[in-house]
Structure formats: structure tokens, C-alpha cells
CSV table of C-alpha atoms in Angstrom, one decimal:
chain,number,residue,atom,x,y,z
V,5,UNK,CA,-194.6,32.9,-136.1
V,6,UNK,CA,-191.9,30.7,-134.6
V,7,UNK,CA,-193.0,27.2,-133.9
V,8,UNK,CA,-191.2,25.0,-131.4
V,9,UNK,CA,-191.6,21.4,-130.4
V,10,UNK,CA,-190.2,20.1,-127.1
V,11,UNK,CA,-189.7,16.4,-126.4
V,12,UNK,CA,-187.9,14.0,-124.1
V,13,UNK,CA,-189.8,14.5,-120.9
V,14,UNK,CA,-191.0,11.6,-118.8
V,15,UNK,CA,-191.2,10.2,-115.3
V,16,UNK,CA,-188.0,9.4,-113.4
V,17,UNK,CA,-187.0,8.8,-109.8
V,18,UNK,CA,-185.0,11.2,-107.8
V,19,UNK,CA,-181.4,11.1,-108.9
V,20,UNK,CA,-182.3,10.1,-112.5
V,21,UNK,CA,-181.6,11.8,-115.8
V,22,UNK,CA,-183.4,13.0,-118.8
V,23,UNK,CA,-182.5,14.8,-122.0
V,24,UNK,CA,-184.9,17.2,-123.5
V,25,UNK,CA,-184.9,18.2,-127.1
V,26,UNK,CA,-186.3,21.2,-128.9
V,27,UNK,CA,-186.8,21.7,-132.6
V,28,UNK,CA,-188.0,24.8,-134.3
V,29,UNK,CA,-189.5,25.9,-137.6
V,30,UNK,CA,-189.8,29.3,-139.3
V,31,UNK,CA,-186.6,30.4,-137.6
V,32,UNK,CA,-183.0,30.9,-138.6
V,33,UNK,CA,-182.0,28.8,-135.6
V,34,UNK,CA,-178.3,29.5,-135.7
V,35,UNK,CA,-178.9,33.3,-135.4
V,36,UNK,CA,-180.8,33.2,-132.1
V,37,UNK,CA,-180.0,32.6,-128.5
V,38,UNK,CA,-182.2,29.8,-127.2
V,39,UNK,CA,-183.6,29.2,-123.8
V,40,UNK,CA,-185.2,26.5,-121.7
V,41,UNK,CA,-188.0,27.5,-119.3
V,42,UNK,CA,-190.2,25.6,-116.9
V,43,UNK,CA,-193.5,26.0,-115.0
V,44,UNK,CA,-194.4,23.9,-112.0
V,45,UNK,CA,-198.0,23.6,-110.8
V,46,UNK,CA,-199.0,26.7,-108.9
V,47,UNK,CA,-195.8,28.6,-109.7
V,48,UNK,CA,-194.8,31.1,-112.3
V,49,UNK,CA,-192.8,30.2,-115.3
V,50,UNK,CA,-189.1,30.5,-114.8
V,51,UNK,CA,-186.0,30.6,-117.0
V,52,UNK,CA,-183.8,27.5,-116.5
V,53,UNK,CA,-181.0,28.0,-119.0
V,54,UNK,CA,-179.9,30.0,-122.0
V,55,UNK,CA,-177.3,29.5,-124.7
V,56,UNK,CA,-175.9,32.0,-127.2
V,57,UNK,CA,-176.2,31.4,-131.0
V,58,UNK,CA,-172.6,30.2,-131.2
V,59,UNK,CA,-173.2,27.7,-128.3
V,60,UNK,CA,-170.7,29.4,-126.0
V,61,UNK,CA,-171.2,30.9,-122.6
V,62,UNK,CA,-174.4,29.1,-121.4
V,63,UNK,CA,-176.1,30.4,-118.3
V,64,UNK,CA,-178.1,28.6,-115.7
V,65,UNK,CA,-180.5,29.3,-112.9
V,66,UNK,CA,-178.9,28.7,-109.5
V,67,UNK,CA,-181.2,25.8,-108.8
V,68,UNK,CA,-179.9,23.8,-111.8
V,69,UNK,CA,-176.3,24.9,-112.0
V,70,UNK,CA,-174.0,21.9,-112.0
V,71,UNK,CA,-176.8,19.4,-112.8
V,72,UNK,CA,-178.2,20.6,-116.1
V,73,UNK,CA,-176.3,21.2,-119.3
V,74,UNK,CA,-177.7,23.2,-122.3
V,75,UNK,CA,-176.3,22.6,-125.8
V,76,UNK,CA,-177.3,23.1,-129.4
V,77,UNK,CA,-176.6,21.6,-132.8
V,78,UNK,CA,-177.0,24.4,-135.3
V,79,UNK,CA,-176.5,22.0,-138.2
V,80,UNK,CA,-179.6,20.1,-137.1
V,81,UNK,CA,-181.6,23.0,-135.6
V,82,UNK,CA,-181.9,21.3,-132.3
V,83,UNK,CA,-181.6,22.5,-128.8
V,84,UNK,CA,-180.9,20.1,-125.9
V,85,UNK,CA,-181.1,20.1,-122.1
V,86,UNK,CA,-179.3,17.3,-120.3
V,87,UNK,CA,-180.7,17.0,-116.8
V,88,UNK,CA,-178.9,14.9,-114.3
V,89,UNK,CA,-179.4,14.3,-110.6
V,90,UNK,CA,-183.1,15.3,-110.9
V,91,UNK,CA,-185.1,16.0,-107.8
V,92,UNK,CA,-188.8,16.4,-107.2
V,93,UNK,CA,-188.3,20.2,-107.3
V,94,UNK,CA,-187.5,19.8,-111.0
V,95,UNK,CA,-191.0,18.5,-111.7
V,96,UNK,CA,-192.6,20.9,-114.2
V,97,UNK,CA,-193.6,21.5,-117.8
V,98,UNK,CA,-190.5,22.4,-119.8
V,99,UNK,CA,-190.5,24.8,-122.7
V,100,UNK,CA,-188.0,26.2,-125.2
V,101,UNK,CA,-188.0,29.4,-127.1
V,102,UNK,CA,-185.7,31.8,-128.9
V,103,UNK,CA,-184.8,34.4,-126.2
V,104,UNK,CA,-182.3,36.9,-124.8
V,105,UNK,CA,-179.8,35.4,-122.4
V,106,UNK,CA,-179.8,38.8,-120.7
V,107,UNK,CA,-183.6,38.7,-120.1
V,108,UNK,CA,-184.6,35.1,-119.9
V,109,UNK,CA,-184.9,35.1,-116.1
V,110,UNK,CA,-186.8,38.3,-115.9
V,111,UNK,CA,-190.4,38.0,-114.5
V,112,UNK,CA,-191.6,40.9,-116.7
V,113,UNK,CA,-190.1,39.3,-119.8
V,114,UNK,CA,-191.6,36.0,-119.1
V,115,UNK,CA,-195.1,37.4,-118.4
V,116,UNK,CA,-195.0,39.1,-121.8
V,117,UNK,CA,-194.0,36.3,-124.0
V,118,UNK,CA,-196.9,36.1,-126.4
V,119,UNK,CA,-196.8,32.4,-127.2
V,120,UNK,CA,-195.4,29.2,-125.9
V,121,UNK,CA,-195.1,25.8,-127.3
V,122,UNK,CA,-196.9,22.7,-125.9
V,123,UNK,CA,-194.0,21.9,-123.6
V,124,UNK,CA,-192.8,18.5,-122.4
V,125,UNK,CA,-193.7,17.2,-118.9
V,126,UNK,CA,-190.9,16.2,-116.5
V,127,UNK,CA,-192.0,14.4,-113.4
V,128,UNK,CA,-189.5,13.4,-110.7
V,129,UNK,CA,-190.7,11.1,-107.9
V,130,UNK,CA,-188.9,10.8,-104.5
């Protein structure tokens, strides 16, 4: 079973920035597309961003396009999410997983993911 560990969350004021990191074990990291996901209180989990194994052609949810940047370091087996100009709507628990960039925004796909990591909490105050 793939194990992931998310880190880098915290509390910031609106307009602030955070960088999330994700490390994995039991996975040939460089062979998989990786995604960031989030779940706000009372809402369904949603796909935020996804990046192909080679680090090219990242995709983003409309709500974060232009503010968030996904990247990866295959030599270090680390996935990143740079989040700028944060707003209270970005408050959520953030998760990472190997995924499909074609499916990562699908509600059906997200509801059927068997296991998630512990996540890292991002809280943005106004």
C-alpha cells in the first residue's frame, strides 16, 4: 500500500502564501502522476491540481488557477504545492496521492479512493 505524508500546512492571513510538501513510500514516485486534493468542512473532497510523471503539463482547478503551482522533484521523491494569494475559501485539509490527471477532478473517482493520508491543514483567516 502506498504511504504518503503531507506537510507544510498552517494558519495564514488572506493574501498569504504556503508551500505544501508530500513524500511517498512504497512507490516508484517518478512513474506516477501525482495530485493534490482538499476537503473543506462540510464539503466533498475535490481535486486541486495534478502533474504528470515528467513534471510537464500541470493542470489546476479553476478556483486555484494562477495562484497555485504544483511541482515535483523526482530525484527526492517529493511533490510540492506552492499556494499564493490565499483566501478563506482555500481553508481545508490538503492531501496528496498518486492519481490520474484525467480523473483527479471526478466525483466518482474521488469517492472511490480507498485510502487517504493524514493530510495537512491549511487555515486562511480574513
